[in-house]
PDB file of C-alpha atoms and ligand atoms in Angstrom:
ATOM      1  CA  MET A   1      47.747 -33.741  53.735  1.00  0.00           C
ATOM      2  CA  GLY A   2      43.905 -33.188  55.640  1.00  0.00           C
ATOM      3  CA  SER A   3      44.197 -30.372  58.187  1.00  0.00           C
ATOM      4  CA  ASP A   4      43.641 -32.517  61.662  1.00  0.00           C
ATOM      5  CA  ALA A   5      45.232 -33.146  64.584  1.00  0.00           C
ATOM      6  CA  PRO A   6      48.921 -32.737  64.856  1.00  0.00           C
ATOM      7  CA  GLN A   7      50.717 -35.866  64.244  1.00  0.00           C
ATOM      8  CA  ILE A   8      53.493 -37.167  65.863  1.00  0.00           C
ATOM      9  CA  VAL A   9      55.936 -40.004  65.135  1.00  0.00           C
ATOM     10  CA  CYS A  10      59.080 -40.922  66.835  1.00  0.00           C
ATOM     11  CA  ARG A  11      61.703 -43.674  65.948  1.00  0.00           C
ATOM     12  CA  PHE A  12      64.336 -43.699  68.318  1.00  0.00           C
ATOM     13  CA  SER A  13      66.834 -46.379  68.598  1.00  0.00           C
ATOM     14  CA  THR A  14      70.904 -46.027  69.974  1.00  0.00           C
ATOM     15  CA  ARG A  15      71.711 -45.257  66.110  1.00  0.00           C
ATOM     16  CA  CYS A  16      68.932 -43.239  65.017  1.00  0.00           C
ATOM     17  CA  LYS A  17      67.193 -40.696  66.484  1.00  0.00           C
ATOM     18  CA  PHE A  18      64.418 -39.550  64.242  1.00  0.00           C
ATOM     19  CA  VAL A  19      61.077 -37.021  65.621  1.00  0.00           C
ATOM     20  CA  SER A  20      58.534 -36.192  62.624  1.00  0.00           C
ATOM     21  CA  LEU A  21      55.680 -33.651  63.509  1.00  0.00           C
ATOM     22  CA  GLY A  22      53.217 -33.528  60.919  1.00  0.00           C
ATOM     23  CA  GLU A  23      50.643 -30.520  60.867  1.00  0.00           C
ATOM     24  CA  ALA A  24      52.924 -28.565  62.992  1.00  0.00           C
ATOM     25  CA  PRO A  25      51.020 -25.547  63.021  1.00  0.00           C
ATOM     26  CA  GLU A  26      48.235 -26.998  64.848  1.00  0.00           C
ATOM     27  CA  PHE A  27      50.686 -27.471  67.792  1.00  0.00           C
ATOM     28  CA  VAL A  28      49.275 -25.557  71.133  1.00  0.00           C
ATOM     29  CA  GLY A  29      51.423 -22.918  71.725  1.00  0.00           C
ATOM     30  CA  GLY A  30      54.635 -23.500  73.189  1.00  0.00           C
ATOM     31  CA  THR A  31      54.855 -26.610  72.381  1.00  0.00           C
ATOM     32  CA  LEU A  32      57.173 -26.769  69.551  1.00  0.00           C
ATOM     33  CA  ASP A  33      59.348 -24.055  71.046  1.00  0.00           C
ATOM     34  CA  ALA A  34      60.186 -26.191  73.698  1.00  0.00           C
ATOM     35  CA  LEU A  35      62.454 -28.301  71.555  1.00  0.00           C
ATOM     36  CA  ARG A  36      64.809 -25.360  70.944  1.00  0.00           C
ATOM     37  CA  GLN A  37      66.662 -25.732  73.371  1.00  0.00           C
ATOM     38  CA  PRO A  38      67.228 -29.481  72.705  1.00  0.00           C
ATOM     39  CA  LEU A  39      67.624 -28.872  69.062  1.00  0.00           C
ATOM     40  CA  GLU A  40      70.669 -26.254  70.452  1.00  0.00           C
ATOM     41  CA  GLU A  41      72.379 -28.388  73.123  1.00  0.00           C
ATOM     42  CA  GLY A  42      71.620 -31.898  72.103  1.00  0.00           C
ATOM     43  CA  GLU A  43      69.926 -32.724  75.357  1.00  0.00           C
ATOM     44  CA  VAL A  44      67.190 -32.184  77.353  1.00  0.00           C
ATOM     45  CA  ARG A  45      67.112 -30.584  81.267  1.00  0.00           C
ATOM     46  CA  ILE A  46      65.098 -30.551  83.977  1.00  0.00           C
ATOM     47  CA  SER A  47      65.635 -28.723  86.356  1.00  0.00           C
ATOM     48  CA  ARG A  48      64.293 -28.773  90.153  1.00  0.00           C
ATOM     49  CA  ALA A  49      65.052 -27.623  93.984  1.00  0.00           C
ATOM     50  CA  GLU A  50      67.229 -30.832  94.896  1.00  0.00           C
ATOM     51  CA  GLY A  51      69.035 -30.415  91.329  1.00  0.00           C
ATOM     52  CA  THR A  52      69.549 -30.336  87.528  1.00  0.00           C
ATOM     53  CA  ALA A  53      69.395 -33.925  85.311  1.00  0.00           C
ATOM     54  CA  CYS A  54      70.174 -33.927  82.018  1.00  0.00           C
ATOM     55  CA  PHE A  55      68.995 -36.492  79.639  1.00  0.00           C
ATOM     56  CA  PRO A  56      70.665 -37.086  75.993  1.00  0.00           C
ATOM     57  CA  ALA A  57      68.510 -35.640  73.453  1.00  0.00           C
ATOM     58  CA  ARG A  58      70.462 -35.221  69.636  1.00  0.00           C
ATOM     59  CA  PHE A  59      67.993 -36.097  67.388  1.00  0.00           C
ATOM     60  CA  THR A  60      66.510 -35.133  63.593  1.00  0.00           C
ATOM     61  CA  LEU A  61      63.445 -33.101  63.626  1.00  0.00           C
ATOM     62  CA  VAL A  62      61.258 -33.177  60.687  1.00  0.00           C
ATOM     63  CA  LEU A  63      57.980 -30.679  60.562  1.00  0.00           C
ATOM     64  CA  ALA A  64      55.313 -30.465  57.932  1.00  0.00           C
ATOM     65  CA  ALA A  65      52.399 -27.936  57.151  1.00  0.00           C
ATOM     66  CA  ASN A  66      49.997 -27.201  54.642  1.00  0.00           C
ATOM     67  CA  PRO A  67      50.550 -23.747  53.726  1.00  0.00           C
ATOM     68  CA  CYS A  68      46.981 -22.839  54.777  1.00  0.00           C
ATOM     69  CA  PRO A  69      43.983 -23.841  57.070  1.00  0.00           C
ATOM     70  CA  CYS A  70      42.183 -25.819  54.321  1.00  0.00           C
ATOM     71  CA  ALA A  71      44.812 -27.277  53.067  1.00  0.00           C
ATOM     72  CA  ALA A  72      43.409 -27.367  49.542  1.00  0.00           C
ATOM     73  CA  ALA A  73      44.663 -29.977  47.151  1.00  0.00           C
ATOM     74  CA  LYS A  74      45.042 -27.373  44.516  1.00  0.00           C
ATOM     75  CA  GLN A  75      45.825 -23.652  44.816  1.00  0.00           C
ATOM     76  CA  VAL A  76      43.429 -22.519  42.806  1.00  0.00           C
ATOM     77  CA  ASP A  77      40.716 -24.513  45.334  1.00  0.00           C
ATOM     78  CA  CYS A  78      42.246 -22.199  48.262  1.00  0.00           C
ATOM     79  CA  SER A  79      40.137 -19.274  49.457  1.00  0.00           C
ATOM     80  CA  CYS A  80      41.661 -18.466  52.122  1.00  0.00           C
ATOM     81  CA  ALA A  81      42.832 -14.825  52.506  1.00  0.00           C
ATOM     82  CA  PRO A  82      46.334 -14.102  52.589  1.00  0.00           C
ATOM     83  CA  ALA A  83      46.320 -12.825  55.805  1.00  0.00           C
ATOM     84  CA  LEU A  84      45.210 -15.647  57.330  1.00  0.00           C
ATOM     85  CA  ARG A  85      47.459 -17.974  55.195  1.00  0.00           C
ATOM     86  CA  ARG A  86      50.371 -15.848  56.937  1.00  0.00           C
ATOM     87  CA  ARG A  87      48.937 -16.542  60.153  1.00  0.00           C
ATOM     88  CA  TYR A  88      48.637 -19.740  60.004  1.00  0.00           C
ATOM     89  CA  LEU A  89      52.545 -20.433  59.041  1.00  0.00           C
ATOM     90  CA  ALA A  90      53.391 -18.063  61.622  1.00  0.00           C
ATOM     91  CA  ARG A  91      52.367 -20.597  64.097  1.00  0.00           C
ATOM     92  CA  ILE A  92      56.138 -21.725  63.784  1.00  0.00           C
ATOM     93  CA  SER A  93      57.838 -19.273  65.699  1.00  0.00           C
ATOM     94  CA  GLY A  94      60.829 -17.543  64.084  1.00  0.00           C
ATOM     95  CA  PRO A  95      63.334 -18.423  67.010  1.00  0.00           C
ATOM     96  CA  LEU A  96      62.489 -21.987  66.292  1.00  0.00           C
ATOM     97  CA  LEU A  97      62.518 -21.538  62.480  1.00  0.00           C
ATOM     98  CA  ASP A  98      65.972 -20.094  62.821  1.00  0.00           C
ATOM     99  CA  ARG A  99      67.304 -23.825  63.840  1.00  0.00           C
ATOM    100  CA  ILE A 100      65.988 -25.676  61.053  1.00  0.00           C
ATOM    101  CA  ASP A 101      68.551 -26.421  58.946  1.00  0.00           C
ATOM    102  CA  LEU A 102      66.752 -27.116  55.353  1.00  0.00           C
ATOM    103  CA  LYS A 103      63.139 -25.504  55.153  1.00  0.00           C
ATOM    104  CA  LEU A 104      61.377 -26.995  51.420  1.00  0.00           C
ATOM    105  CA  GLU A 105      58.197 -26.307  49.518  1.00  0.00           C
ATOM    106  CA  LEU A 106      56.691 -29.061  48.202  1.00  0.00           C
ATOM    107  CA  SER A 107      54.587 -28.927  45.354  1.00  0.00           C
ATOM    108  CA  PRO A 108      51.774 -31.549  44.883  1.00  0.00           C
ATOM    109  CA  ALA A 109      53.350 -33.952  42.102  1.00  0.00           C
ATOM    110  CA  SER A 110      51.703 -35.193  39.196  1.00  0.00           C
ATOM    111  CA  ARG A 111      51.047 -38.544  37.738  1.00  0.00           C
ATOM    112  CA  ALA A 112      53.263 -38.014  34.854  1.00  0.00           C
ATOM    113  CA  GLU A 113      56.139 -36.782  37.426  1.00  0.00           C
ATOM    114  CA  LEU A 114      55.220 -39.561  39.737  1.00  0.00           C
ATOM    115  CA  ARG A 115      55.918 -41.802  36.988  1.00  0.00           C
ATOM    116  CA  TYR A 116      59.228 -39.890  35.939  1.00  0.00           C
ATOM    117  CA  ASP A 117      60.579 -40.119  39.637  1.00  0.00           C
ATOM    118  CA  LEU A 118      59.584 -43.716  39.470  1.00  0.00           C
ATOM    119  CA  GLU A 119      61.624 -44.229  36.496  1.00  0.00           C
ATOM    120  CA  PHE A 120      64.564 -42.332  37.111  1.00  0.00           C
ATOM    121  CA  ALA A 121      64.850 -42.141  41.139  1.00  0.00           C
ATOM    122  CA  GLU A 122      68.550 -43.654  42.538  1.00  0.00           C
ATOM    123  CA  ALA A 123      68.167 -46.210  44.442  1.00  0.00           C
ATOM    124  CA  SER A 124      68.750 -46.110  48.298  1.00  0.00           C
ATOM    125  CA  ARG A 125      71.751 -48.259  48.013  1.00  0.00           C
ATOM    126  CA  LEU A 126      73.687 -45.679  46.336  1.00  0.00           C
ATOM    127  CA  VAL A 127      72.515 -42.734  47.864  1.00  0.00           C
ATOM    128  CA  ALA A 128      73.616 -45.019  51.341  1.00  0.00           C
ATOM    129  CA  GLU A 129      77.295 -45.267  49.689  1.00  0.00           C
ATOM    130  CA  ARG A 130      77.619 -41.846  48.850  1.00  0.00           C
ATOM    131  CA  VAL A 131      76.360 -40.603  52.727  1.00  0.00           C
ATOM    132  CA  LEU A 132      78.832 -42.676  54.525  1.00  0.00           C
ATOM    133  CA  LEU A 133      81.852 -41.621  51.871  1.00  0.00           C
ATOM    134  CA  ALA A 134      81.088 -37.691  53.014  1.00  0.00           C
ATOM    135  CA  ARG A 135      80.755 -38.844  56.846  1.00  0.00           C
ATOM    136  CA  GLU A 136      84.228 -40.621  56.355  1.00  0.00           C
ATOM    137  CA  ARG A 137      85.632 -37.403  54.678  1.00  0.00           C
ATOM    138  CA  THR A 138      83.934 -35.554  58.093  1.00  0.00           C
ATOM    139  CA  LEU A 139      85.392 -38.104  60.076  1.00  0.00           C
ATOM    140  CA  LYS A 140      88.851 -37.918  58.648  1.00  0.00           C
ATOM    141  CA  ARG A 141      88.568 -33.668  58.865  1.00  0.00           C
ATOM    142  CA  LEU A 142      87.422 -33.604  62.625  1.00  0.00           C
ATOM    143  CA  GLY A 143      90.230 -36.548  63.358  1.00  0.00           C
ATOM    144  CA  ASP A 144      91.093 -36.224  67.314  1.00  0.00           C
ATOM    145  CA  THR A 145      88.128 -33.616  67.884  1.00  0.00           C
ATOM    146  CA  PRO A 146      85.170 -34.358  69.967  1.00  0.00           C
ATOM    147  CA  TRP A 147      83.204 -34.259  67.431  1.00  0.00           C
ATOM    148  CA  ARG A 148      81.949 -36.882  64.425  1.00  0.00           C
ATOM    149  CA  SER A 149      79.545 -35.200  62.188  1.00  0.00           C
ATOM    150  CA  ASN A 150      79.160 -31.460  61.002  1.00  0.00           C
ATOM    151  CA  SER A 151      76.313 -30.994  63.228  1.00  0.00           C
ATOM    152  CA  GLU A 152      77.794 -31.206  66.420  1.00  0.00           C
ATOM    153  CA  ILE A 153      80.650 -28.766  66.270  1.00  0.00           C
ATOM    154  CA  PRO A 154      79.474 -25.973  68.251  1.00  0.00           C
ATOM    155  CA  GLY A 155      79.209 -22.268  66.889  1.00  0.00           C
ATOM    156  CA  PRO A 156      82.446 -21.007  67.948  1.00  0.00           C
ATOM    157  CA  GLU A 157      84.433 -23.660  67.141  1.00  0.00           C
ATOM    158  CA  LEU A 158      82.774 -23.835  63.809  1.00  0.00           C
ATOM    159  CA  ARG A 159      83.609 -20.124  63.378  1.00  0.00           C
ATOM    160  CA  ARG A 160      87.298 -20.101  64.727  1.00  0.00           C
ATOM    161  CA  ARG A 161      88.437 -23.339  62.987  1.00  0.00           C
ATOM    162  CA  PHE A 162      86.290 -24.478  59.810  1.00  0.00           C
ATOM    163  CA  THR A 163      85.898 -21.137  57.662  1.00  0.00           C
ATOM    164  CA  PRO A 164      85.016 -21.352  54.367  1.00  0.00           C
ATOM    165  CA  PRO A 165      87.496 -19.165  51.945  1.00  0.00           C
ATOM    166  CA  PRO A 166      85.930 -15.287  52.225  1.00  0.00           C
ATOM    167  CA  GLU A 167      85.200 -15.682  48.865  1.00  0.00           C
ATOM    168  CA  ALA A 168      82.804 -18.391  49.398  1.00  0.00           C
ATOM    169  CA  MET A 169      81.610 -16.834  52.468  1.00  0.00           C
ATOM    170  CA  ARG A 170      80.239 -13.318  50.274  1.00  0.00           C
ATOM    171  CA  ALA A 171      76.540 -14.280  49.779  1.00  0.00           C
ATOM    172  CA  ALA A 172      76.629 -15.245  53.653  1.00  0.00           C
ATOM    173  CA  ASP A 173      78.292 -12.125  54.666  1.00  0.00           C
ATOM    174  CA  ASP A 174      75.474 -10.039  52.469  1.00  0.00           C
ATOM    175  CA  ALA A 175      72.499 -11.867  54.214  1.00  0.00           C
ATOM    176  CA  LEU A 176      74.322 -10.951  57.767  1.00  0.00           C
ATOM    177  CA  GLN A 177      74.608  -7.480  56.509  1.00  0.00           C
ATOM    178  CA  LEU A 178      71.060  -7.128  55.107  1.00  0.00           C
ATOM    179  CA  GLY A 179      69.570  -9.231  58.243  1.00  0.00           C
ATOM    180  CA  THR A 180      67.953 -12.142  56.237  1.00  0.00           C
ATOM    181  CA  LEU A 181      70.730 -14.225  58.273  1.00  0.00           C
ATOM    182  CA  SER A 182      70.488 -14.418  62.028  1.00  0.00           C
ATOM    183  CA  ALA A 183      73.861 -15.308  63.891  1.00  0.00           C
ATOM    184  CA  ARG A 184      72.362 -18.878  64.468  1.00  0.00           C
ATOM    185  CA  GLY A 185      71.431 -18.965  60.870  1.00  0.00           C
ATOM    186  CA  LEU A 186      74.758 -18.445  60.387  1.00  0.00           C
ATOM    187  CA  ASP A 187      76.226 -21.415  61.521  1.00  0.00           C
ATOM    188  CA  ARG A 188      73.501 -23.778  60.211  1.00  0.00           C
ATOM    189  CA  VAL A 189      74.454 -22.509  56.855  1.00  0.00           C
ATOM    190  CA  LEU A 190      78.195 -23.597  57.310  1.00  0.00           C
ATOM    191  CA  ARG A 191      77.445 -26.918  58.864  1.00  0.00           C
ATOM    192  CA  VAL A 192      75.155 -27.520  55.962  1.00  0.00           C
ATOM    193  CA  ALA A 193      77.701 -26.085  53.435  1.00  0.00           C
ATOM    194  CA  TRP A 194      80.545 -28.499  54.548  1.00  0.00           C
ATOM    195  CA  THR A 195      77.926 -31.377  54.605  1.00  0.00           C
ATOM    196  CA  ILE A 196      77.190 -30.681  51.149  1.00  0.00           C
ATOM    197  CA  ALA A 197      80.880 -30.517  50.451  1.00  0.00           C
ATOM    198  CA  ASP A 198      81.667 -33.472  51.707  1.00  0.00           C
ATOM    199  CA  LEU A 199      78.902 -35.377  50.088  1.00  0.00           C
ATOM    200  CA  SER A 200      80.482 -33.602  46.662  1.00  0.00           C
ATOM    201  CA  GLY A 201      83.901 -34.699  47.853  1.00  0.00           C
ATOM    202  CA  ARG A 202      85.373 -31.281  47.751  1.00  0.00           C
ATOM    203  CA  ASP A 203      87.706 -30.544  50.444  1.00  0.00           C
ATOM    204  CA  GLU A 204      86.136 -27.206  51.789  1.00  0.00           C
ATOM    205  CA  PRO A 205      82.454 -25.516  51.075  1.00  0.00           C
ATOM    206  CA  GLY A 206      83.056 -22.809  47.830  1.00  0.00           C
ATOM    207  CA  THR A 207      80.618 -20.019  46.617  1.00  0.00           C
ATOM    208  CA  ASP A 208      77.984 -22.975  45.464  1.00  0.00           C
ATOM    209  CA  ASP A 209      78.021 -24.686  48.447  1.00  0.00           C
ATOM    210  CA  ILE A 210      77.161 -21.682  50.907  1.00  0.00           C
ATOM    211  CA  GLY A 211      74.859 -20.829  48.151  1.00  0.00           C
ATOM    212  CA  GLY A 212      72.748 -24.091  48.102  1.00  0.00           C
ATOM    213  CA  ALA A 213      72.999 -24.107  52.248  1.00  0.00           C
ATOM    214  CA  LEU A 214      71.620 -20.322  52.341  1.00  0.00           C
ATOM    215  CA  ALA A 215      68.805 -21.186  50.216  1.00  0.00           C
ATOM    216  CA  LEU A 216      68.078 -24.150  52.234  1.00  0.00           C
ATOM    217  CA  TRP A 217      68.034 -22.606  54.964  1.00  0.00           C
ATOM    218  CA  SER A 218      66.020 -19.316  53.745  1.00  0.00           C
ATOM    219  CA  GLY A 219      63.928 -21.831  52.145  1.00  0.00           C
ATOM    220  CA  ARG A 220      63.469 -19.935  49.264  1.00  0.00           C
ATOM    221  CA  ARG A 221      64.584 -21.786  45.893  1.00  0.00           C
ATOM    222  CA  PRO A 222      67.956 -21.652  44.734  1.00  0.00           C
TER     223      PRO A 222
HETATM  224 ZN1   ZN B 301      43.610 -22.164  52.161  1.00  0.00          ZN
END
């Protein structure tokens, strides 16, 4: 990826709402943070003197960023000072990152890895079947609640009615204690942990599911 102007791709339909923002740190101050409220509440509220209008805005947000402004293909070719790299990524604010469930650092793929991937990557059809099964498990658990997916469960209800066993929660409790996990981040981790458990066919998240969700939220490799 080159470090040019920000790129926006939107795919909206009645079933799938997907927004992808490339070169995220290049967006001018405040633009990305305007997404915080709709990300949290699933709707956009516009208040004027005559009243407030609410518009549905539940969507999946994908942000992509180079690690530094020069966007060198190989790390050895990067001449950016460490402080510059930190400042560049810090343009994506902490409160916005708090609301991003999955953070992944991607390395450039070698030709050998690309060949390996083509050989062993799962067919989309198989992945779709697994997702469908997980969705069914979620729907069964949510029963007659107003929610249809783990992401829709409000934080207080999530903590009150869908708390994993205490022993599974130990890593998350420790992270909260250390201050490396925020209260909002905990809700995000819980929702992802339930999704991992649903994908694995387990009745509730275990230690590994919480640990995996925590690693994905914090962006460190598990
Ligand atoms: Zn660089």
